[in-house]
Amino acid sequence: DVKVTQSSRYLVKRTGEKVFLECVQDMDHENMFWYRQDPGLGLRLIYFSYDVKMKEKGDIPEGYSVSREKKERFSLILESASTNQTSMYLCASSLVDTSYGYTFGSGTRLTVV
Amino acid sequence: AQTVTQSQPEMSVQEAETVTLSCTYDTSESNYYLFWYKQPPSRQMILVIRQEAYKQQNATENRFSVNFQKAAKSFSLKISDSQLGDTAMYFCASADNYGQNFVFGPGTRLSVLP
């Protein structure tokens, strides 16, 4: 069964910590995405990548960075976690042609205290 | 820029009944793609149904069907014979002709009551 795997389901971090959220897909998809999901706001795109070592800013990139050293892995980095980054983080992947839709991971619920 | 609106934040339906979730969108593209995703309490977002805008025929997947009204830019989801496992957040989404600019609506929380 093909899938997108997010390394942590729940994560609690302290303000100021550097946080890594990992995402791995086994579908040989070119595209990978990081979204943030908050109640009433839906899904907001943080960063995406169309290829290895390539990244593009989404709608809300401030306070985040990403790394894609291998095709199957896309990491989201919070350089200095803040309480307003407490949220659900969803990783997704897709073919080059995203008209077939995305495949999502199960999400990481991050709490910054 | 594309936008997607879901005007019903929450809905409920009795088990075995039919429910319709609303979605409207705005796009300047002549061709595009529309999607409904389901996110159950387990949090895994699952693609429910996909519609290509240039196809007139409404997409259907088992108990799930859409009413695609291109002129009105409306894309509603009908769930027939609702089951307890249909309880979830439902997100409407659109993508442009090149499959880019994927945009999600804010979601509708559906509760199926026994």
Coordinates of N, CA, C and O in Angstrom, one line a residue, chain A residues 29-31 33 50 93-102, chain B residues 33 35 50 52 95-100 102:
Chain A
H29 N 6.9 10.0 -6.2 CA 6.3 11.3 -6.6 C 7.4 12.4 -6.7 O 8.3 12.5 -5.8
E30 N 7.2 13.2 -7.7 CA 8.1 14.4 -7.8 C 7.8 15.5 -6.8 O 8.7 16.1 -6.3
N31 N 6.5 15.7 -6.6 CA 6.1 16.9 -5.8 C 5.9 16.5 -4.4 O 5.3 15.5 -4.1
F33 N 4.7 18.5 -0.5 CA 4.1 19.7 0.1 C 4.1 19.7 1.6 O 3.9 18.6 2.2
Y50 N 9.3 20.7 -6.1 CA 9.0 19.9 -7.4 C 10.2 19.0 -7.7 O 10.0 18.2 -8.7
S93 N 2.2 14.4 -1.1 CA 3.0 14.3 -2.3 C 2.1 14.1 -3.5 O 0.9 13.7 -3.4
S94 N 2.6 14.3 -4.7 CA 1.8 14.1 -5.9 C 2.8 13.9 -7.1 O 4.0 14.1 -7.1
L95 N 2.1 13.4 -8.2 CA 2.8 13.4 -9.5 C 3.1 14.8 -9.9 O 2.6 15.8 -9.4
V96 N 3.9 14.9 -11.0 CA 4.2 16.2 -11.6 C 2.8 16.9 -11.9 O 2.6 18.1 -11.7
D97 N 1.9 16.1 -12.5 CA 0.6 16.6 -12.8 C -0.3 16.4 -11.6 O -0.8 15.3 -11.3
T98 N -0.5 17.5 -10.9 CA -1.3 17.4 -9.6 C -2.8 17.3 -9.9 O -3.5 17.2 -8.9
S99 N -3.2 17.3 -11.1 CA -4.6 17.1 -11.4 C -5.2 15.8 -11.0 O -6.4 15.6 -10.9
Y100 N -4.3 14.9 -10.6 CA -4.8 13.6 -10.1 C -4.9 13.6 -8.6 O -5.3 12.7 -7.9
G101 N -4.6 14.8 -8.0 CA -4.8 14.9 -6.5 C -3.5 14.6 -5.8 O -2.5 14.2 -6.3
Y102 N -3.6 14.8 -4.5 CA -2.5 14.6 -3.6 C -2.7 13.4 -2.7 O -3.8 13.0 -2.5
Chain B
Y33 N -9.6 21.3 -12.3 CA -10.0 20.0 -11.7 C -10.5 20.3 -10.3 O -10.0 21.3 -9.6
F35 N -12.0 18.6 -6.5 CA -11.8 17.4 -5.7 C -12.6 17.6 -4.4 O -12.9 18.7 -3.9
R50 N -13.1 13.0 -7.8 CA -12.4 14.0 -8.6 C -13.2 14.3 -9.8 O -13.8 13.4 -10.4
E52 N -13.2 16.5 -13.6 CA -12.5 17.3 -14.6 C -13.5 18.3 -15.2 O -14.6 17.9 -15.6
A95 N -7.8 22.7 -8.6 CA -6.4 22.8 -9.2 C -6.6 23.3 -10.6 O -7.6 23.0 -11.3
D96 N -5.6 24.1 -11.1 CA -5.8 24.7 -12.4 C -5.5 23.7 -13.5 O -5.2 22.5 -13.2
N97 N -5.5 24.1 -14.7 CA -5.4 23.2 -15.9 C -4.0 22.5 -15.9 O -4.0 21.4 -16.4
Y98 N -3.0 23.0 -15.3 CA -1.7 22.4 -15.3 C -1.6 21.5 -14.0 O -0.5 21.0 -13.7
G99 N -2.6 21.4 -13.2 CA -2.5 20.7 -12.0 C -1.8 21.5 -10.9 O -1.4 21.0 -9.9
Q100 N -1.6 22.8 -11.1 CA -0.9 23.6 -10.2 C -2.0 24.4 -9.4 O -3.1 24.3 -9.6
F102 N -3.1 24.3 -6.3 CA -4.1 23.5 -5.6 C -4.6 24.4 -4.4 O -3.8 24.9 -3.6

